[in-house]
Coordinates of C-alpha atoms and ligand atoms in Angstrom, one line a residue:
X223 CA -15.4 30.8 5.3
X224 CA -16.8 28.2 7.8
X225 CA -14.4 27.7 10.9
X226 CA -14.5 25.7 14.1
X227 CA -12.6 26.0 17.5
X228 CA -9.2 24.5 17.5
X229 CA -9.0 20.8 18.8
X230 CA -7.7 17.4 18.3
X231 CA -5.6 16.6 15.3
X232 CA -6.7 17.2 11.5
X233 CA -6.2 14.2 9.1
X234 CA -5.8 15.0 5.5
X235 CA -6.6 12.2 3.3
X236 CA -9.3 9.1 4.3
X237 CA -7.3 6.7 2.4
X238 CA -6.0 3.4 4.2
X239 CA -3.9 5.3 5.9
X240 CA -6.0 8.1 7.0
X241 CA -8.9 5.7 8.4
X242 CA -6.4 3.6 9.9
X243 CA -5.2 7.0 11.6
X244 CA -8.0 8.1 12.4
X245 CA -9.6 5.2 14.1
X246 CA -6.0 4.5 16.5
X247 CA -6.2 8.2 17.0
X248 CA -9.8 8.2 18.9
X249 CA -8.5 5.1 20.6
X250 CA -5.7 7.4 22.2
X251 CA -8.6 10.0 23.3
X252 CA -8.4 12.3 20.7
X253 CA -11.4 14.2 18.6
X254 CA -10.4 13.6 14.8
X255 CA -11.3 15.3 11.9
X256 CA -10.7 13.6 8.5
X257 CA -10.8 15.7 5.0
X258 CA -10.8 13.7 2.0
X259 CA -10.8 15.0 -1.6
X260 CA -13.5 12.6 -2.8
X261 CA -16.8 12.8 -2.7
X262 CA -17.4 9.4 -1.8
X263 CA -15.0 7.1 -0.4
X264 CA -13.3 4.4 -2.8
X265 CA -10.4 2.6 -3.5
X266 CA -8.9 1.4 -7.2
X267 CA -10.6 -2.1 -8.0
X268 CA -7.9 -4.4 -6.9
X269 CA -6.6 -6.3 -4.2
X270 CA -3.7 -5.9 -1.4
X271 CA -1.8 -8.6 0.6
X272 CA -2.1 -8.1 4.5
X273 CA 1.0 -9.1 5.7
X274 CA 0.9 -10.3 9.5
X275 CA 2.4 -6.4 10.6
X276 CA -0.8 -5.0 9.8
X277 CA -2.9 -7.8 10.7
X278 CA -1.4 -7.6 14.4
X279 CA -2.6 -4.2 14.3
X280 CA -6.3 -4.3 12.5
X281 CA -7.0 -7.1 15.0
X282 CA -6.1 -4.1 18.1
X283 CA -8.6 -2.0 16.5
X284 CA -11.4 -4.4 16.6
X285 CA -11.6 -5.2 12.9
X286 CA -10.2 -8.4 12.1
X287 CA -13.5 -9.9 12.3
X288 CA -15.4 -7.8 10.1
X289 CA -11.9 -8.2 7.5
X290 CA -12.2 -11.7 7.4
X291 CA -16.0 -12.1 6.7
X292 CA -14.5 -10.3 3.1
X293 CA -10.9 -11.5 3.0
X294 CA -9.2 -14.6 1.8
X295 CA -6.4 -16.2 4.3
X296 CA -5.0 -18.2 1.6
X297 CA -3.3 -21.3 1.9
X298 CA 0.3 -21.1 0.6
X299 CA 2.5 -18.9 -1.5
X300 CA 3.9 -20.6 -4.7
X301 CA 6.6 -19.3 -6.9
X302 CA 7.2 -20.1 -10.4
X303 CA 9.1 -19.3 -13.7
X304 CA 6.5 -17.2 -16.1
X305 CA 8.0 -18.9 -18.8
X306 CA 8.6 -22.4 -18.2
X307 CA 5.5 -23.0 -15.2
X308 CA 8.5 -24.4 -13.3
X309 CA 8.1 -24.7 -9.3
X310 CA 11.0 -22.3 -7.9
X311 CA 9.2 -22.5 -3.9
X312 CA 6.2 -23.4 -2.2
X313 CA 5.4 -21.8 1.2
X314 CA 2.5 -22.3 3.6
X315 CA 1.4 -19.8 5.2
X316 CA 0.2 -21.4 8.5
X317 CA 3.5 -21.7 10.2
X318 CA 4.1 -18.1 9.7
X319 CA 0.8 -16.8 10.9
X320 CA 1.5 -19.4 14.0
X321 CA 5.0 -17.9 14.7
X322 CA 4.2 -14.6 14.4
X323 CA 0.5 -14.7 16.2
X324 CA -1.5 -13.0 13.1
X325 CA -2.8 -13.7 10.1
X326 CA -1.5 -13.6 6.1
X327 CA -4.9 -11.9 4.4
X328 CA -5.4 -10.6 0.8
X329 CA -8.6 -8.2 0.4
X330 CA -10.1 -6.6 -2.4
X331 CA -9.2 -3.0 -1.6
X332 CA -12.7 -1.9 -1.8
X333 CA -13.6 -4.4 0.8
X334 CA -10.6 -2.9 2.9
X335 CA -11.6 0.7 2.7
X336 CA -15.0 -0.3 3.7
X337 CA -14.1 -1.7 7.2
X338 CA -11.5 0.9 8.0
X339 CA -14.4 3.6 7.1
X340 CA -17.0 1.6 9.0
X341 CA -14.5 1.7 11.9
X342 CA -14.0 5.0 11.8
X343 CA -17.3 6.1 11.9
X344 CA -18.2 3.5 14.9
X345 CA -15.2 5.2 16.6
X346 CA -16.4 8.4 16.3
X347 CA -14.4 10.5 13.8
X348 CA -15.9 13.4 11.8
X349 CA -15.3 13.2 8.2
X350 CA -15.5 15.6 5.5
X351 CA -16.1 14.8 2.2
X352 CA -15.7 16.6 -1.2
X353 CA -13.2 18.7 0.5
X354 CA -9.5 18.9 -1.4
X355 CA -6.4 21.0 0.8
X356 CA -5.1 23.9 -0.2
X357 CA -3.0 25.5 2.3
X358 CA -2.0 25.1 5.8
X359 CA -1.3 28.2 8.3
X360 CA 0.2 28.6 11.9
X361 CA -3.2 29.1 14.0
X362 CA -1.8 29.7 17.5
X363 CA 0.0 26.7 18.8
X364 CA -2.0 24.7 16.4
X365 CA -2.7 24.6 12.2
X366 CA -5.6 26.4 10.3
X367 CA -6.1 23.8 6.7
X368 CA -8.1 25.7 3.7
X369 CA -9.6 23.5 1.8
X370 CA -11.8 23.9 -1.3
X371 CA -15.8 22.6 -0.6
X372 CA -18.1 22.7 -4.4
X373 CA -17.8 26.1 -5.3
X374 CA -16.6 27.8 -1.8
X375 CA -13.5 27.6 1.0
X376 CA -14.0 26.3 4.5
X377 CA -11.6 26.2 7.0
X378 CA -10.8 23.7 10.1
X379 CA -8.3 24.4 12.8
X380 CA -6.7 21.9 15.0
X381 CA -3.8 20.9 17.2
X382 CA -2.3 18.9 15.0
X383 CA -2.1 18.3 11.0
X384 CA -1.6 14.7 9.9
X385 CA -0.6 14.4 6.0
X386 CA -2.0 11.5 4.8
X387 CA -3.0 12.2 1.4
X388 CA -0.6 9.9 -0.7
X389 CA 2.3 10.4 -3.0
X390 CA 1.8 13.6 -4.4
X391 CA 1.0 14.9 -0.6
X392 CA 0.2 18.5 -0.4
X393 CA 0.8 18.3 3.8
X394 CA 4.5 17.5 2.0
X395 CA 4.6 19.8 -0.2
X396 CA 3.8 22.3 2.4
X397 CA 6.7 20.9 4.5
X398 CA 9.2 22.6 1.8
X399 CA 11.2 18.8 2.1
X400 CA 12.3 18.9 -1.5
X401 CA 10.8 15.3 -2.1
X402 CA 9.6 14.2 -5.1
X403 CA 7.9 11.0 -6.7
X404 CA 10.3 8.9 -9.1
X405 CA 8.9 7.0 -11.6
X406 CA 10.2 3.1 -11.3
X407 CA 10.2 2.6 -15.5
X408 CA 7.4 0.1 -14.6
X409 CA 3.5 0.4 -15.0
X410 CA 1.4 -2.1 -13.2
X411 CA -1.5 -3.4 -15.0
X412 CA -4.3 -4.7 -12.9
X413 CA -7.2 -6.6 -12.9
X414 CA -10.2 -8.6 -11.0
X415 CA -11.5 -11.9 -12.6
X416 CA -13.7 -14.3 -11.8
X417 CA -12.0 -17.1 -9.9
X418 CA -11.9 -20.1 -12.4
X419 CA -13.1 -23.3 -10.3
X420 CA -9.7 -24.8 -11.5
X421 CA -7.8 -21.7 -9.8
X422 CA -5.9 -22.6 -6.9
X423 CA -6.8 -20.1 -3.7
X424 CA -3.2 -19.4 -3.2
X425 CA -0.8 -16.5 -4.2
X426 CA 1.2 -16.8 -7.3
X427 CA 3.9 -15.2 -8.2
X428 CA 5.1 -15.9 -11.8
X429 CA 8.3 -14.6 -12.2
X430 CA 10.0 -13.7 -15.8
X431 CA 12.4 -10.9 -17.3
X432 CA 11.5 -7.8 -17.1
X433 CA 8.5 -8.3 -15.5
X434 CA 6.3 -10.6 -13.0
X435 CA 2.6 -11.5 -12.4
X436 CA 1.0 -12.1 -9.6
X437 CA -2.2 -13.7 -8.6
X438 CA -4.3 -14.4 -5.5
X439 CA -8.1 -14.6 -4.8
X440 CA -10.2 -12.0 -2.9
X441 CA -14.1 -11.2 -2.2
X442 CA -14.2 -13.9 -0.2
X443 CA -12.6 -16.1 -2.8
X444 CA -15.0 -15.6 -5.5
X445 CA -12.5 -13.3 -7.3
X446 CA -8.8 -13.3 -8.5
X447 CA -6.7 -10.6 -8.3
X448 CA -4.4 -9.9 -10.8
X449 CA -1.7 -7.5 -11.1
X450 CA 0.8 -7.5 -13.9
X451 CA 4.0 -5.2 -13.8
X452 CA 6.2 -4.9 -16.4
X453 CA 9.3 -2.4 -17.9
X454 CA 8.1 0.7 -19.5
X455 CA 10.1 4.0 -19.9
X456 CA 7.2 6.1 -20.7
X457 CA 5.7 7.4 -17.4
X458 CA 2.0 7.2 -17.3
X459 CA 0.6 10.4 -17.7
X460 CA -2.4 10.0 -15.4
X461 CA -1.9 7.8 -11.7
X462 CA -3.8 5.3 -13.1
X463 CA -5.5 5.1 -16.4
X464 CA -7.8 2.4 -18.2
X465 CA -4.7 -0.4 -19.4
X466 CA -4.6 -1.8 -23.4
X467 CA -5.1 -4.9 -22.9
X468 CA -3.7 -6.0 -26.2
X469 CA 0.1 -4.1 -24.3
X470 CA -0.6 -6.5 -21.6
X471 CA -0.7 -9.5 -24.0
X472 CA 2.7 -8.6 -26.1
X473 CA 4.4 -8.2 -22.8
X474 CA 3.4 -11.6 -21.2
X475 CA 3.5 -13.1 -25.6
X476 CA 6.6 -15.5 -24.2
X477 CA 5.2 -16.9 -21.2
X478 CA 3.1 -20.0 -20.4
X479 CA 0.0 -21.3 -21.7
X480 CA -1.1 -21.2 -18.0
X481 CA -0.5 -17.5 -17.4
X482 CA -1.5 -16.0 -20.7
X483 CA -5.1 -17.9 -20.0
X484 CA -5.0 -16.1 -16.8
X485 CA -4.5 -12.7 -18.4
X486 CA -7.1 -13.5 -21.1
X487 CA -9.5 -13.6 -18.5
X488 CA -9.2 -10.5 -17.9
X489 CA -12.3 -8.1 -18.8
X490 CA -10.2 -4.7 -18.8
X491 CA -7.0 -3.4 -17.0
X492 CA -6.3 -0.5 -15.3
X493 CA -2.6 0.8 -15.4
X494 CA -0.7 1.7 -12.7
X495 CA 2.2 4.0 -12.9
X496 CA 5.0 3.3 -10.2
X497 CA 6.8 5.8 -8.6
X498 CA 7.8 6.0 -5.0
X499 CA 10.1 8.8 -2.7
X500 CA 13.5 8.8 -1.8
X501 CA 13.6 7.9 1.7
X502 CA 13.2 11.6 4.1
X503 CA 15.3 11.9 7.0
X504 CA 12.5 13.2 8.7
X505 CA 8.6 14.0 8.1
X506 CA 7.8 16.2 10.6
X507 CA 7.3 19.6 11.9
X508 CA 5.9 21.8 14.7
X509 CA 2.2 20.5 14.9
X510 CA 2.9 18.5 11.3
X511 CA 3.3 15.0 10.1
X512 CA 3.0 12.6 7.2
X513 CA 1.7 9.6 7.4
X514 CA 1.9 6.1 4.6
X515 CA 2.4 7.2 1.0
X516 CA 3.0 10.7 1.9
X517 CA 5.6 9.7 4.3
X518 CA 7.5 7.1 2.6
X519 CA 5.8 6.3 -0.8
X520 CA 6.9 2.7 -2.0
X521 CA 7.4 0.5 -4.7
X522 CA 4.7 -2.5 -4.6
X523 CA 7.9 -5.2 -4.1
X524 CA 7.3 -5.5 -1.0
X525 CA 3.8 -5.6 -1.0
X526 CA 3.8 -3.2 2.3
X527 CA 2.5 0.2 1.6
X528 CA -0.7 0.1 3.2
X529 CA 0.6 -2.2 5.8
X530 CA 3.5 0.5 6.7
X531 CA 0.7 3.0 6.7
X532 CA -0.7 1.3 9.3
X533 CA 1.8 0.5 10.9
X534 CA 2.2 4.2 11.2
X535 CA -1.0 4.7 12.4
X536 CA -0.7 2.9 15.6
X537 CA 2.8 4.2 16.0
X538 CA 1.3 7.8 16.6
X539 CA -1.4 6.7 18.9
X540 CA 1.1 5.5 20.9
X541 CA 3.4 8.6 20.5
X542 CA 0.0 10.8 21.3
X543 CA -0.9 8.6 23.9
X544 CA 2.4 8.8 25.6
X545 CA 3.1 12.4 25.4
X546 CA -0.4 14.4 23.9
X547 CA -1.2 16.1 20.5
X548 CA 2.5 17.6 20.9
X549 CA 5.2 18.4 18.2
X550 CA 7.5 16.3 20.1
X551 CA 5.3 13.6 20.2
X552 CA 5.1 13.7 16.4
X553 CA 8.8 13.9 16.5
X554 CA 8.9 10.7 18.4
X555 CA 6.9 8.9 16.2
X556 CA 9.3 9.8 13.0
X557 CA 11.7 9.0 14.9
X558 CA 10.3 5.4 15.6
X559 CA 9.4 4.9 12.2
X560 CA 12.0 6.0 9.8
X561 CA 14.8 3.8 9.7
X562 CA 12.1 0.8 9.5
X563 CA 10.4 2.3 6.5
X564 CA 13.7 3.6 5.0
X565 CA 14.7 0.3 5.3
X566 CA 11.6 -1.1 3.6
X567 CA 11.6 1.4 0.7
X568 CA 14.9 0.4 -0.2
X569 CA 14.1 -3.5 0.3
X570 CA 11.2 -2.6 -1.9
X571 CA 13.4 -1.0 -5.1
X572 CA 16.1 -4.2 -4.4
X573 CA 13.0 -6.5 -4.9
X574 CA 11.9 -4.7 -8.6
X575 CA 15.4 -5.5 -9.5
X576 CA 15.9 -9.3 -8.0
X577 CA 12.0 -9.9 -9.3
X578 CA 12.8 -8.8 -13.2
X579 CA 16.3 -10.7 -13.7
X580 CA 17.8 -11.6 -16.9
X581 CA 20.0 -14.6 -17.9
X582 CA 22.9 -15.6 -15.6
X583 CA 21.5 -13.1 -12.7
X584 CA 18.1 -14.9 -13.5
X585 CA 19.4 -18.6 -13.3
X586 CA 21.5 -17.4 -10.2
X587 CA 18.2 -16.2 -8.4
X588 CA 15.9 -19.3 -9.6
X589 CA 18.7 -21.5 -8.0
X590 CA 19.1 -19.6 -4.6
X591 CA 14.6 -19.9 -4.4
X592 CA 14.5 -23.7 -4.9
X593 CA 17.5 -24.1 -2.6
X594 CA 15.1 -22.0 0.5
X595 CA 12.3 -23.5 -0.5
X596 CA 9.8 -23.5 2.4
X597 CA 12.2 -21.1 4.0
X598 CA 11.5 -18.1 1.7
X599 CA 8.9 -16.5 4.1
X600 CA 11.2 -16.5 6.8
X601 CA 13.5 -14.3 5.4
X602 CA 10.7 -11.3 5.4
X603 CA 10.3 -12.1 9.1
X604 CA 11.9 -8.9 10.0
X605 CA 9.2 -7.4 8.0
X606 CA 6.3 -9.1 9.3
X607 CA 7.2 -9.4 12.9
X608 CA 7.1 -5.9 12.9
Ligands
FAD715 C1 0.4 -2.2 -7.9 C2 0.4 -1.9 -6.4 C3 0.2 -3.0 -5.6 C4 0.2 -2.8 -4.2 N1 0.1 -3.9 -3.4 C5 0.2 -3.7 -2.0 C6 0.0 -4.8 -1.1 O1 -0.2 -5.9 -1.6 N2 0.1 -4.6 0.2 C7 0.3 -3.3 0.7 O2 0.4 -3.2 2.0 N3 0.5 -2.2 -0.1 C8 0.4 -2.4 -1.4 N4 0.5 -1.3 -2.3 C9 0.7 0.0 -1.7 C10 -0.6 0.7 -1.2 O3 -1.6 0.7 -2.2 C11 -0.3 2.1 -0.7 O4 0.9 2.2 0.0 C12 -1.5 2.6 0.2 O5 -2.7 2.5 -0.5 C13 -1.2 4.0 0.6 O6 -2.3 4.5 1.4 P1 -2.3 6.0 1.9 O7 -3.6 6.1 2.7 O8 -1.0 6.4 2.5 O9 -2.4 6.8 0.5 P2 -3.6 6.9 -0.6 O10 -4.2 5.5 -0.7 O11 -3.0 7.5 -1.8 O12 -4.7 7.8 0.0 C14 -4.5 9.2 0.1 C15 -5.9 9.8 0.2 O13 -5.7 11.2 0.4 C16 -6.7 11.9 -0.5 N5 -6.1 13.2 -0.8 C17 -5.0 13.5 -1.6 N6 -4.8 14.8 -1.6 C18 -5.7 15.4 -0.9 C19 -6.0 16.7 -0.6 N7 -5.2 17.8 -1.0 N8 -7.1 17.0 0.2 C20 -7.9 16.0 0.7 N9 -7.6 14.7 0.4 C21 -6.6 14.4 -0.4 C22 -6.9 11.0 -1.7 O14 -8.1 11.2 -2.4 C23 -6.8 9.6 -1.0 O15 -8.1 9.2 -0.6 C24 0.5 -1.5 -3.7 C25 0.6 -0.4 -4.5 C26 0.5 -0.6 -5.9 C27 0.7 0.6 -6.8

């Protein structure tokens, strides 16, 4: 079994999160190692909203510039009843990005993974591909990870261990924290499209019982994004596995004219079970942390996982920076960032219920949108200032 000489911290998982880590990590002075699973790196074919929280921070790290060339900063956010096409709120996004001093982006994911690994690479971390976890040790003060390479084991030592390998974390699992995903009842179905020239560049959110739509264009608007999620009791068996389309069409039968076009166009769907973690009272331990999905897995309502992720990410460069690759500066980063995610994973599950309403509840929540109107952004501001 290959070794090397323990330095500089280990980061499981070269996911959004992981790059993200990895790149603030190097800022701070560190070396950094990233394994990753894959053999190549790549992301589900779909898009992600970039709220102004992880914007702040991608612009720190140098890469706003590159994200834009391939991002979409799209004009306004409009809300409307799936079934009826009625207008429930119209936001633009400029006032936000202007009060809070960073852009709204969405991205193809792809597109996102691309910079963050380009960055990474400029900033000078080591990365590992092909090469899956299988155990962690005690190596001195540091951690000694295993991890399976084609046929063999090699091993990598380091100061400190960061989990960021997603929901079903083995770093967690490691940890003994007795967390484990949930599945949400609700599969998202998702999709890329060509953008119709008729399509407007903004994100829509189509809102209905028992499920919601939404829409926004990315690949530098050539593209919409699509991504369907509606009530299912039957867990998918897979993560993700190719969608039916004709499940997507009986689901969204009801609605209107306007959004069953949209799913028409649709050349295949992928489908997306959703679970996410209870929220951990803590994350870390000795030289171990978790970090994004691993950390705090959470339901799309919020549209924040990545953007908590990185979040995270800077959160322990500044922890390292302050106090070194130390246990207690991994403690003070948990500690920084756990009642905000907590927070957010529960604001997340409130939102699936709020977003799939039925009669009265429904009427109640339609009436309360078009009452805050151009307001409704402002309300997340807690969020996004972050
Ligand atoms: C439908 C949907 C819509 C969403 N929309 C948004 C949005 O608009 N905005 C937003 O901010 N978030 C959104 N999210 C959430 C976001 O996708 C996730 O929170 C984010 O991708 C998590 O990143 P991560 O790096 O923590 O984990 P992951 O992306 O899961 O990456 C983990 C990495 O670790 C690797 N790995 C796993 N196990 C091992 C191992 N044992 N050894 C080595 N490598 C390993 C994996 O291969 C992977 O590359 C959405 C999620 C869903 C499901």
């Amino acid at each position: 079994m290959a070794g090397t000489a323990p330095s500089g911290a280990l980061i499981v998982g070269a996911g959004i999160g992981g790059l993200a880590c990895g790149i603030a990590l190097r800022r701070a002075g560190l070396k950094v190692r990233l394994l990753e699973q894959a053999d190549a790196l790549a992301e589900v074919g779909a898009g992600l909203q970039l709220t102004p929280n992880a914007t702040r921070h991608l612009r720190d790290f140098g890469l706003l510039d590159a994200l834009e060339q391939v991002a979409v900063a799209p004009r306004a956010l409009e809300v409307r009843d799936g079934r009826s096409f009625a207008l429930l709120a119209h936001c633009d996004y400029a006032p936000m990005a202007a009060r809070l001093g960073a852009p709204f982006l969405v991205v193809h994911r792809a597109d996102l993974l691309a910079v963050l690994a380009e960055g990474a690479r400029a900033a000078g971390c080591e990365m590992r591909l092909g090469a899956r976890l299988q155990s962690l040790e005690p190596h001195g003060a540091g951690m000694r990870a295993v991890a399976a390479e084609g046929d063999g084991l090699i091993a990598e030592t380091a100061d400190i261990v960061i989990g960021a390998d997603g929901v079903r974390s083995v770093v967690r699992e490691h940890l003994h924290l007795g967390a484990r995903p949930v599945f949400a009842r609700r599969v998202a179905y998702r999709a890329t499209i060509p953008l119709r020239a008729d399509t407007p560049k903004d994100v829509r959110l189509f809102l209905g019982p028992d499920a919601h739509l939404v829409t926004y264009p990315v690949k530098s608007g050539t593209a919409v994004n699509v991504v369907a999620i509606v009530k299912q009791d039957r867990p998918v068996s897979r993560w993700s596995e190719p969608g039916e389309a004709s499940a997507v069409h009986a689901a969204f039968a009801g609605w209107a004219p306007e959004v069953r076009a949209l799913l028409q166009d649709a050349p295949a769907f992928l489908c997306w079970g959703l679970y996410d973690v209870d929220p951990l009272p803590r994350w870390s331990e000795g030289p171990i942390t978790l970090l994004g999905d691993a950390a705090h897995a959470m339901l799309p309502f919020l549209a924040q996982g990545a953007a908590q992720a990185i979040e995270d990410a800077a959160a322990l460069a500044a922890a390292i920076a302050r106090g070194g690759a130390t246990p207690a500066a991994l403690r003070s980063y948990e500690a920084a960032r756990q009642p905000r995610t907590a927070r957010i994973q529960r604001g997340a599950r409130r939102n699936a219920g709020i977003y799939h309403m039925k009669g009265p509840a429904r009427l109640a929540r339609d009436a309360v949108m078009r009452a805050t109107g151009a307001g409704l952004l402002e309300r997340y501001d807690w969020i996004y200032a972050g």
